[in-house]
XYZ file of C-alpha atoms in Angstrom:
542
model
C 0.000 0.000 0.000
C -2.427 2.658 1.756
C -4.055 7.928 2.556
C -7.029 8.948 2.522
C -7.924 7.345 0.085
C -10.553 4.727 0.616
C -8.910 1.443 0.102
C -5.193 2.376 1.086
C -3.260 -0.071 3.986
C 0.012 1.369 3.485
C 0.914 3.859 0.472
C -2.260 5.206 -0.162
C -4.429 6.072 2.723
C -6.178 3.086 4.579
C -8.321 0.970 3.280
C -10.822 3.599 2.604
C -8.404 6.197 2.640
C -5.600 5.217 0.144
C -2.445 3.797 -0.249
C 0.212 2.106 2.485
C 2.334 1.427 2.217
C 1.765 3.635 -0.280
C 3.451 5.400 -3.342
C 6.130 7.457 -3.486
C 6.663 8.877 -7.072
C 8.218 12.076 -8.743
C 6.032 14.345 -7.354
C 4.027 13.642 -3.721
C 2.768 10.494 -3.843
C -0.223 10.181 -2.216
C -1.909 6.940 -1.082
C -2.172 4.748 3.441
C 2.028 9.274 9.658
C 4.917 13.019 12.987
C 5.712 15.680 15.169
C 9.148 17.287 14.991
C 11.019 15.686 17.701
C 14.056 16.778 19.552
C 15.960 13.872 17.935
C 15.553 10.468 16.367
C 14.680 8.634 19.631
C 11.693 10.951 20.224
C 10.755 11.014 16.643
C 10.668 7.095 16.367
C 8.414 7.173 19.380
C 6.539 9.831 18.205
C 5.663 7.718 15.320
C 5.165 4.408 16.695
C 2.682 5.420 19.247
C 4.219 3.054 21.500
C 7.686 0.706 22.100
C 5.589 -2.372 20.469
C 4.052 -0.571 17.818
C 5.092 -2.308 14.527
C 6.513 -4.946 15.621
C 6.296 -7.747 14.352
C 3.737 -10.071 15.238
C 4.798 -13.086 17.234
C 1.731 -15.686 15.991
C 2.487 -14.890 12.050
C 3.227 -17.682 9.925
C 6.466 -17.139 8.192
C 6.206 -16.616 4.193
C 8.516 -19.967 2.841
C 10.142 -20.203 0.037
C 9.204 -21.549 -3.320
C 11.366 -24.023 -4.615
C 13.760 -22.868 -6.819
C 13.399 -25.074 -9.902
C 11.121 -23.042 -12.414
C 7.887 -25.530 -12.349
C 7.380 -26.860 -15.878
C 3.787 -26.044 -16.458
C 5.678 -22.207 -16.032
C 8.366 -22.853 -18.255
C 6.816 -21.514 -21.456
C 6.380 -17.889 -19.391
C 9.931 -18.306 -18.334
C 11.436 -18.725 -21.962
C 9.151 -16.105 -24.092
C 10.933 -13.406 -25.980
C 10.576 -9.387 -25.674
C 9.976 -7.819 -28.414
C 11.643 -4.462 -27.327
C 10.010 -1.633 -29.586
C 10.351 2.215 -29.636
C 7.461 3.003 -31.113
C 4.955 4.593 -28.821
C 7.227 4.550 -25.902
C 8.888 7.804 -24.456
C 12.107 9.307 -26.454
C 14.949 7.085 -25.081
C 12.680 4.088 -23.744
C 12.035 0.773 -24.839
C 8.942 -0.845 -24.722
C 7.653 -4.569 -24.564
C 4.357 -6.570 -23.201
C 5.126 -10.298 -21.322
C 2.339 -12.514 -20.536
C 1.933 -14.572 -17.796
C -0.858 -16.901 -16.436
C -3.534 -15.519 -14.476
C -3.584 -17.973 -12.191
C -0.571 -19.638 -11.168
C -2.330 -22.333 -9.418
C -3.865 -23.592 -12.758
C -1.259 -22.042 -15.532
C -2.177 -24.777 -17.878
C -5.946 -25.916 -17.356
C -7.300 -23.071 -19.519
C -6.686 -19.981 -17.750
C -6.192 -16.812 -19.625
C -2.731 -15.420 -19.788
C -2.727 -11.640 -18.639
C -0.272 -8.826 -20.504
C 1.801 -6.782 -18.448
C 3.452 -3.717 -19.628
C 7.425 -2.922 -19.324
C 9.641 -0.266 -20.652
C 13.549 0.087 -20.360
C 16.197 2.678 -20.451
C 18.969 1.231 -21.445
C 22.344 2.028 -19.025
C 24.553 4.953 -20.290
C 28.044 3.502 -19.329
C 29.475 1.131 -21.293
C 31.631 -2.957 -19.943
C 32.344 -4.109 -17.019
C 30.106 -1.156 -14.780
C 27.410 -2.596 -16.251
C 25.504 -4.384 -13.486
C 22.281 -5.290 -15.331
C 18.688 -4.484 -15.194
C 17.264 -2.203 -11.894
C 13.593 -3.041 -11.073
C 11.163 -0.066 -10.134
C 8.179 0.426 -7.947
C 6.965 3.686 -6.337
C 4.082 1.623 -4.013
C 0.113 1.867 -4.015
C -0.465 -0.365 -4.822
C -1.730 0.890 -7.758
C 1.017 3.396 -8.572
C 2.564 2.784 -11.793
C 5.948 1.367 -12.152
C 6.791 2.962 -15.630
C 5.966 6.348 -15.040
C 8.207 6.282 -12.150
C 10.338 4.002 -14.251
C 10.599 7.081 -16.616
C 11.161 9.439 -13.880
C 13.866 7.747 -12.428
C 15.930 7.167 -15.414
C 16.254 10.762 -15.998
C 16.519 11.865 -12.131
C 18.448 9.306 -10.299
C 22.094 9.614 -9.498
C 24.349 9.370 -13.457
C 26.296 6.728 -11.618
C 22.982 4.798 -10.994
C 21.882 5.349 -14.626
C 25.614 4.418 -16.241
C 25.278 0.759 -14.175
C 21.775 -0.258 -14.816
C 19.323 -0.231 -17.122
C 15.949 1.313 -15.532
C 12.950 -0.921 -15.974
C 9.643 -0.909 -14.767
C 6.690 -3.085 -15.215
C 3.168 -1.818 -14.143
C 1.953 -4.876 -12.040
C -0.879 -6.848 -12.969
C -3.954 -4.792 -12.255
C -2.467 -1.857 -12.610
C -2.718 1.031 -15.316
C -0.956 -0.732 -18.689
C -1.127 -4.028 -17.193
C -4.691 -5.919 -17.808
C -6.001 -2.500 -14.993
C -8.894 -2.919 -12.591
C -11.635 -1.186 -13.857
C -14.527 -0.172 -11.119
C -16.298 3.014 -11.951
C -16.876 5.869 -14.125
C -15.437 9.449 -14.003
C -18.225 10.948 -12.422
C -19.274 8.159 -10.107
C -15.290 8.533 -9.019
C -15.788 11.942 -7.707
C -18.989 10.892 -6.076
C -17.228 8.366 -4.736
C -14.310 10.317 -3.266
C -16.375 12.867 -2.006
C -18.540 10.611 -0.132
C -18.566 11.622 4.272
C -15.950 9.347 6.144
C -16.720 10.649 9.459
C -20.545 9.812 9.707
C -22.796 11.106 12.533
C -25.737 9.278 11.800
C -27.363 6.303 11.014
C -28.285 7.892 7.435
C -24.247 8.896 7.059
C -23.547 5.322 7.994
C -26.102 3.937 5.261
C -24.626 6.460 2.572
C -21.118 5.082 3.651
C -21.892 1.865 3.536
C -23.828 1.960 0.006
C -20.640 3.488 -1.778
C -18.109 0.910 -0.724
C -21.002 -1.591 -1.931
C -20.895 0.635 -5.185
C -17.674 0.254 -5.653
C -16.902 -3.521 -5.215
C -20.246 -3.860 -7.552
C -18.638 -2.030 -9.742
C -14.926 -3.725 -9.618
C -17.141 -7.484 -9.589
C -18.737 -6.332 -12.710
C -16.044 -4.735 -15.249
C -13.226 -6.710 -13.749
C -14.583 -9.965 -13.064
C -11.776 -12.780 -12.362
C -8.885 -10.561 -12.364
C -10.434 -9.181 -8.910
C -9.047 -12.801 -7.546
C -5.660 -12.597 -8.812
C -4.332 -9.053 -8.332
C -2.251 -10.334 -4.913
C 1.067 -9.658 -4.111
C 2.362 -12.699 -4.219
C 1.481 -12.780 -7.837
C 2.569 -9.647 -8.532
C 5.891 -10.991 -6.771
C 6.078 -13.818 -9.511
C 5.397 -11.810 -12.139
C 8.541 -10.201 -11.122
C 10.959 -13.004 -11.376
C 9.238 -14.282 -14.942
C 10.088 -10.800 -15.469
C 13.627 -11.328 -13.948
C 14.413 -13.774 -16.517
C 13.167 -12.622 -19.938
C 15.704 -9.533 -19.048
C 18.702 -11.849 -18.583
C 19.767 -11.458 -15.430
C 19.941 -13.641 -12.474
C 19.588 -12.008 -9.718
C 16.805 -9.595 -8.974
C 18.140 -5.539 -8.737
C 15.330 -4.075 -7.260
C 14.297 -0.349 -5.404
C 10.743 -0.112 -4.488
C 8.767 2.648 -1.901
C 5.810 2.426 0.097
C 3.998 -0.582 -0.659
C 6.602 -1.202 -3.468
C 9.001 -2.364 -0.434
C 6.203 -5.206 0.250
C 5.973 -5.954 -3.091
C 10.532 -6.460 -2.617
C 10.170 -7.945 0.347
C 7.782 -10.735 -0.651
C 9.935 -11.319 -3.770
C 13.017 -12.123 -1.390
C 10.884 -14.212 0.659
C 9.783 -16.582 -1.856
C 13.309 -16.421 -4.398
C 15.541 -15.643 -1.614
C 18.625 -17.306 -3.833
C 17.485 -14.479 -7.220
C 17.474 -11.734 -4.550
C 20.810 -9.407 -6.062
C 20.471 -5.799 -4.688
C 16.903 -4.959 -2.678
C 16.533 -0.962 -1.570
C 13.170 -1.060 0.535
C 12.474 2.361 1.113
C 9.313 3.432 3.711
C 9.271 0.164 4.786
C 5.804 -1.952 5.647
C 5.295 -4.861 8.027
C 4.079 -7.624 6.608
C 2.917 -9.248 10.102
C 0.607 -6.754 10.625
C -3.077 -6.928 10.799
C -5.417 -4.247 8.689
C -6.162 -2.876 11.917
C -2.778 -2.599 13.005
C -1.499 -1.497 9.762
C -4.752 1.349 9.489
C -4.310 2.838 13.128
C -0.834 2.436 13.064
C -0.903 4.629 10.203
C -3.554 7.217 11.518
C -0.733 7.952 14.068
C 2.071 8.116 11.285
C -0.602 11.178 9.614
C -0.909 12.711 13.063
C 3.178 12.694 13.580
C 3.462 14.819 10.559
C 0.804 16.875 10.554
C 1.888 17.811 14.379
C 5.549 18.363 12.216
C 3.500 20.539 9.639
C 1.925 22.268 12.244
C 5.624 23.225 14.423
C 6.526 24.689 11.335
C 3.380 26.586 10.023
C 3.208 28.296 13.081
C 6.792 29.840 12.205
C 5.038 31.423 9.724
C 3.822 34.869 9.268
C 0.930 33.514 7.132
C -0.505 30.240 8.958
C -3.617 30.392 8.900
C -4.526 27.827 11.691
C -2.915 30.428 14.481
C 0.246 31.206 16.997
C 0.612 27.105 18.385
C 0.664 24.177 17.145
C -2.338 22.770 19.626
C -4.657 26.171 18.301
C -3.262 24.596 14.664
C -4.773 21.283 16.044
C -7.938 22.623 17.548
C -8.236 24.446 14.191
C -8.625 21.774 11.822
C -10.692 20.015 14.009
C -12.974 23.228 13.821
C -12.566 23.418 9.755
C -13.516 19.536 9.232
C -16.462 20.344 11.598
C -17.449 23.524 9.568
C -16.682 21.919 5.922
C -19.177 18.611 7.384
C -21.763 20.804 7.534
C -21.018 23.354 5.409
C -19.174 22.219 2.225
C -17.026 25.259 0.559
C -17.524 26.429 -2.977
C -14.642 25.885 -5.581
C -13.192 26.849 -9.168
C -15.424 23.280 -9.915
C -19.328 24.698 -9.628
C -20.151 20.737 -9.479
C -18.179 19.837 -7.128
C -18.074 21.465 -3.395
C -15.106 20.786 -0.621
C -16.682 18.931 1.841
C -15.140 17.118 4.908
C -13.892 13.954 3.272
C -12.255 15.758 0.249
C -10.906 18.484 2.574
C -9.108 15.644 5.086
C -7.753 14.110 1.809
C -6.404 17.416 0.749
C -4.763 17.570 4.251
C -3.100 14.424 4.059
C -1.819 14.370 0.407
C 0.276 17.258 1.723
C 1.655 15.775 4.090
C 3.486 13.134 1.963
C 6.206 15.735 1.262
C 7.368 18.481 3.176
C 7.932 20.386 0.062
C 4.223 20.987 0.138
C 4.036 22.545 3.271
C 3.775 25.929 1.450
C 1.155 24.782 -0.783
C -0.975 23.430 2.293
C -0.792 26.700 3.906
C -1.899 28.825 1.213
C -4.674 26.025 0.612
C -5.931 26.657 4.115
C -5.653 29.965 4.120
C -8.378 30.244 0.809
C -10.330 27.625 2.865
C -10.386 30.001 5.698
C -11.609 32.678 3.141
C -14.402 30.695 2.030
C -13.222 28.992 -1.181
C -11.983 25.035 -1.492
C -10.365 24.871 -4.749
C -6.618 24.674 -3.385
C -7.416 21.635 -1.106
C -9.680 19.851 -4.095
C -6.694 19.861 -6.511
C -4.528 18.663 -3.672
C -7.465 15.833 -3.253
C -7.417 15.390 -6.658
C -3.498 14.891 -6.764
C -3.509 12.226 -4.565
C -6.636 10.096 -6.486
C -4.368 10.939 -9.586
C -7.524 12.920 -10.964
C -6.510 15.057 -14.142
C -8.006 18.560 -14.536
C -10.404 17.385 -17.121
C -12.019 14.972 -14.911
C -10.310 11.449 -15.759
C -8.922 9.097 -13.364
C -6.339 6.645 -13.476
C -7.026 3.190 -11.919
C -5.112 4.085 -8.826
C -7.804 3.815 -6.774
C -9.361 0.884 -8.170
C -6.026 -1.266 -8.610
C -5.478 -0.032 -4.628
C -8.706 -1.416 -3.078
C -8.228 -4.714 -5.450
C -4.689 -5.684 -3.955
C -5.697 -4.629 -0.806
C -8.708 -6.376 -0.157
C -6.957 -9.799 -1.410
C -3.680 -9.479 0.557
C -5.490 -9.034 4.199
C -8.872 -9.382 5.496
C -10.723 -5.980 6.203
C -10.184 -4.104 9.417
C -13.997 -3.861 9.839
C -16.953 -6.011 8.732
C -19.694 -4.264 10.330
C -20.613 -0.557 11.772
C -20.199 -1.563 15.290
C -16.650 -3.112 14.896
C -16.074 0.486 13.853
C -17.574 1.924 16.624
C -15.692 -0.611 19.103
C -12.731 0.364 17.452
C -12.648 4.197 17.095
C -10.957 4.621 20.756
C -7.825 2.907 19.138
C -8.101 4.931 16.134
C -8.710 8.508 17.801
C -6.199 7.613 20.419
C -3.133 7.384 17.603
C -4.375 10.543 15.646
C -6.780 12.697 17.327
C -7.097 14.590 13.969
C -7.583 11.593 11.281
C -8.459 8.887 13.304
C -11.967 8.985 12.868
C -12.247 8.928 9.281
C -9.339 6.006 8.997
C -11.154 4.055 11.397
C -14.571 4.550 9.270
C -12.361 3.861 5.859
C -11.547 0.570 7.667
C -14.931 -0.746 6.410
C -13.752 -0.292 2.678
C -13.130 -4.474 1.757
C -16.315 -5.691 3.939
C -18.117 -5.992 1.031
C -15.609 -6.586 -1.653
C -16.625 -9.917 -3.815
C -13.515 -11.931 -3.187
C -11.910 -13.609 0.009
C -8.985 -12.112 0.812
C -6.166 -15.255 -0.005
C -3.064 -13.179 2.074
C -2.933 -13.170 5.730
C -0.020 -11.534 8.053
C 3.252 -12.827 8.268
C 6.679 -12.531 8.958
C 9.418 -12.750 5.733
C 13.111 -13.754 7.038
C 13.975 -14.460 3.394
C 16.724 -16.773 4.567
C 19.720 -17.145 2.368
C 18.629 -13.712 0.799
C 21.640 -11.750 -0.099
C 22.210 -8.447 1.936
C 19.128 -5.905 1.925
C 18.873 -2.935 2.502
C 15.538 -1.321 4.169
C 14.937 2.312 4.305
C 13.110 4.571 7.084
C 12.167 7.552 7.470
C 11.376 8.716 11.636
C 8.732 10.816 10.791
C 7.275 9.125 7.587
C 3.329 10.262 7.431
C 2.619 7.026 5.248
C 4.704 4.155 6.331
C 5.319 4.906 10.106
C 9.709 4.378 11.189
C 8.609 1.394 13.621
C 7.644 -0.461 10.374
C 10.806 -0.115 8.710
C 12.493 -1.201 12.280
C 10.560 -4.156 11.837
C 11.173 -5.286 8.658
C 14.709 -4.796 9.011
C 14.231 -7.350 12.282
C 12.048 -9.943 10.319
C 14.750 -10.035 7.003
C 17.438 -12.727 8.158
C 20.035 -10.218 5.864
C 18.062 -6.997 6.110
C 20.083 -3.760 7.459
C 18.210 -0.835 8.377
C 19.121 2.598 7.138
C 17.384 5.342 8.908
C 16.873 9.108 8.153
C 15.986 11.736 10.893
C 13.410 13.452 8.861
C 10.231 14.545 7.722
C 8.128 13.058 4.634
C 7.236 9.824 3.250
C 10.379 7.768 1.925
C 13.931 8.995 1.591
C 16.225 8.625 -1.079
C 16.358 10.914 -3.174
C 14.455 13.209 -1.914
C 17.509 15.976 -0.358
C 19.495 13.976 2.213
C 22.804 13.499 0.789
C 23.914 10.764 3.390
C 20.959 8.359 2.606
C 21.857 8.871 -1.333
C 25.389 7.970 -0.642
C 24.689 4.977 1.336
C 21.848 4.085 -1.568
C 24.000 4.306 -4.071
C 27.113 2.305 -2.653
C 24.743 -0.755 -1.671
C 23.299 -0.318 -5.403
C 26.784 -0.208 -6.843
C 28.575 -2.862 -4.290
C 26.128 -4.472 -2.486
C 27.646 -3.104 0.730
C 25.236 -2.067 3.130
C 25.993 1.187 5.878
C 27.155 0.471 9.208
C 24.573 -0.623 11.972
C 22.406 2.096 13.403
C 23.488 4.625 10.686
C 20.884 7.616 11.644
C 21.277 10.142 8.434
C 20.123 13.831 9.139
């Protein structure tokens, strides 16, 4: 994953919310977070809530290995050829479509085979630097892997570009690659607009009927690709993937939910893992209700950061302290509930839901902290539009009203991987204590977005676990303290669970951390990348 966008558990925003784990892309990746601390100790417990949060859970099964013979009813996926094309691919990018089975269970008892779509750069230096092929995902899930493919082959490091070629492959499900398809345009921004916070019986109803919308929707234009959008799949996919390019080890740098997507591909090919950055790390042992209200709390660490520093300002318009700031929103959700604020869109009004989401997409970067205060500050005045189009940058809405499957790939992966947080209204209700206690802000409407897979139309098949990926060659797992998405306990604890994993951790604000300004954590990337040597233990970069 999952912000607040329904259906996130770890990029995007919970599982109503979206996207958890969630993505992490060229600009602000929105998706499933920390008050400036003094140091790195109190910012780690800022964002963990508590000493056990994230950890990982002692009762998960452990995710085994497959074998590592290729099963011969794969073989024929294993040994197809790319066609590598340039023609209607980006200047300087390659472009080919691999097929795989839809179900690996049953590859060869009349399955369809799904496409999935790749591009390539191809690496600018020249012999022995060459180190192969470097796999990219920016999370979700949903987010897709060749536009951030295409991003980072023109922004990352030259000595990252000169050793690899950059490759990404939308997962199945996802945008290129056979997407989940739910709803239309216009039922989308019904959809996102739709009150998270109810107060009523009728608020609970309307709730209720537009997750039931939506699933009808996915059941009925996506039919039995809704069952086979897992990760695990997606994981496979990968190493078919691994082979048609040649190489035989796995290079691979995911974020947000990308680093679940990594870390399940070193726990079932732990002997084709080459180098793994996982960067805003999840926890696979984690429960949907640990992973939501862990993540309500990761939202509440950085708005409580955005809120230290807005109150710096000559122009914050939520007051002089950061608990008026605090008392402040609360009043503006309140006021936008009832009240819902024109915008530059006559159709479409900021109301609570799409003014939290607003709230929250900002708070992915820190570099957005301006933007979020001047957004406010028209709020304040009376007019939405600067929160909508930050709402509409994290559902990856374009001006002219289309959507990209984000949302719809998000709730699809989701909802298979774990079982819901919620099934009913009073499981909400039981559970909102938890909720409000981590993020007295956000809490309510993650705990209400909770209820987002209770009436999806496919068992979940995932389940928590641990991944030691034993015999796993050295990874390298990436946290950030104050991480609004993917909270710093969870990269702790992935580091823990990975038999070769070595955390890296950055004393910061924002959700991932290479590339994104600290010159440490981009020097320690980049040497693991290049050597495979991983930073010294405890290495804290500022």
């Amino acid at each position: 994953m999952n912000v607040v966008r329904r259906f996130a558990t770890a990029t995007v925003l919970s599982a109503s919310l979206v996207v958890v784990a969630g993505c992490s892309s060229p600009a602000p990746a929105p998706p499933r977070s920390t008050g400036a601390g003094s140091d790195a100790a109190s910012s780690a417990a800022a964002s963990t809530g508590s000493a056990s949060a994230g950890a990982a859970t002692s009762s998960a099964p452990v995710l085994e290995p497959l074998s590592a013979a290729i099963p011969a009813d794969l073989q024929r996926y294993y040994s197809q050829k790319l066609t590598w094309t340039t023609s209607g691919c980006d200047a300087g990018f390659q472009c080919a479509t691999m097929k795989v089975p839809l179900d690996y269970a049953n590859p060869g008892s009349g399955s369809a085979d799904i496409s999935l779509a790749v591009v390539r750069r191809k690496a600018t230096g020249q012999g022995s630097q060459h180190l192969g092929s470097l796999l990219v995902n920016p999370g979700g899930p949903g987010g897709s892997a060749i536009d951030y493919a295409e991003y980072a082959a023109t922004s990352f490091p030259t000595v990252i570009r000169n050793a690899y070629d950059i490759v990404g492959m939308d997962p199945r499900g996802v945008n290129r690659s056979t997407p989940v398809t739910c709803l239309t345009n216009q039922q989308m921004d019904a959809f996102t607009a739709t009150d998270t916070t109810p107060d009523s019986q009728a608020g609970i109803n309307t709730l209720l009927a537009a997750d039931k919308t939506f699933a009808q929707g996915c059941e009925q234009h996506s039919g039995a690709l809704l069952g086979h959008v897992s990760t695990v799949e997606a994981a496979k996919d990968m190493d078919v993937l691994r082979a048609l390019l040649g190489d035989a080890r796995l290079n691979y740098l995911g974020k947000s939910y990308g680093t679940f997507l990594g870390a399940t591909y070193a726990g079932l090919f732990p002997s084709r893992v080459g180098h793994l950055v996982l960067d805003g790390a999840m926890n696979p042992s984690l429960d949907a209700l640990q992973l939501d209200s862990q993540q309500a709390g990761g939202f509440e660490t950085a708005f409580n950061a955005f809120a230290a520093d807005c109150v710096k300002q000559s122009n914050c318009p939520l007051g002089s302290t950061t608990k008026q700031a605090g008392t402040r929103l609360d009043a503006l959700f309140l006021s936008w509930d009832k009240h819902p604020l024109p915008t530059d869109s006559p159709s479409r009004p900021l109301g609570e839901a799409l003014g939290t989401t607003g709230v929250i997409s900002a708070m992915y970067d820190q570099g957005q902290w301006p933007i979020l205060r001047a957004a406010l500050t028209q709020a304040v005045a009376g007019n939405g539009s600067g929160l909508l189009a930050l709402s509409d940058q994290y559902y990856e809405r374009s001006a002219s009203g289309q959507y990209q499957n984000l949302m719809a790939a998000n709730a699809a992966v989701n909802c298979l991987d774990l079982a819901p947080a919620a099934t009913t209204p009073q499981e909400v209700e039981q559970q909102l204590a938890t909720y409000q206690k981590a993020s007295p802000h956000f809490g309510t409407t993650l705990a209400w977005s909770g209820l987002s897979c209770a009436s999806w139309p496919v068992k979940p098949t995932g389940e928590p676990h641990t991944i030691p990926a034993k015999g796993a060659a050295p990874i390298l797992v990436v946290g950030t303290t104050r991480d609004p998405a993917t909270p710093y306990a969870w990269a702790q604890a992935l580091a823990a669970q990975l038999d070769s994993g070595t955390l890296l951790s950055f004393n910061g604000d924002g959700h991932t951390a290479y590339e994104r300004g600290s010159t440490c954590v981009d020097n320690d990337v980049n040497t693991y990348l290049l050597t495979g040597a991983t930073p010294a233990k405890g290495t804290m970069c500022d």
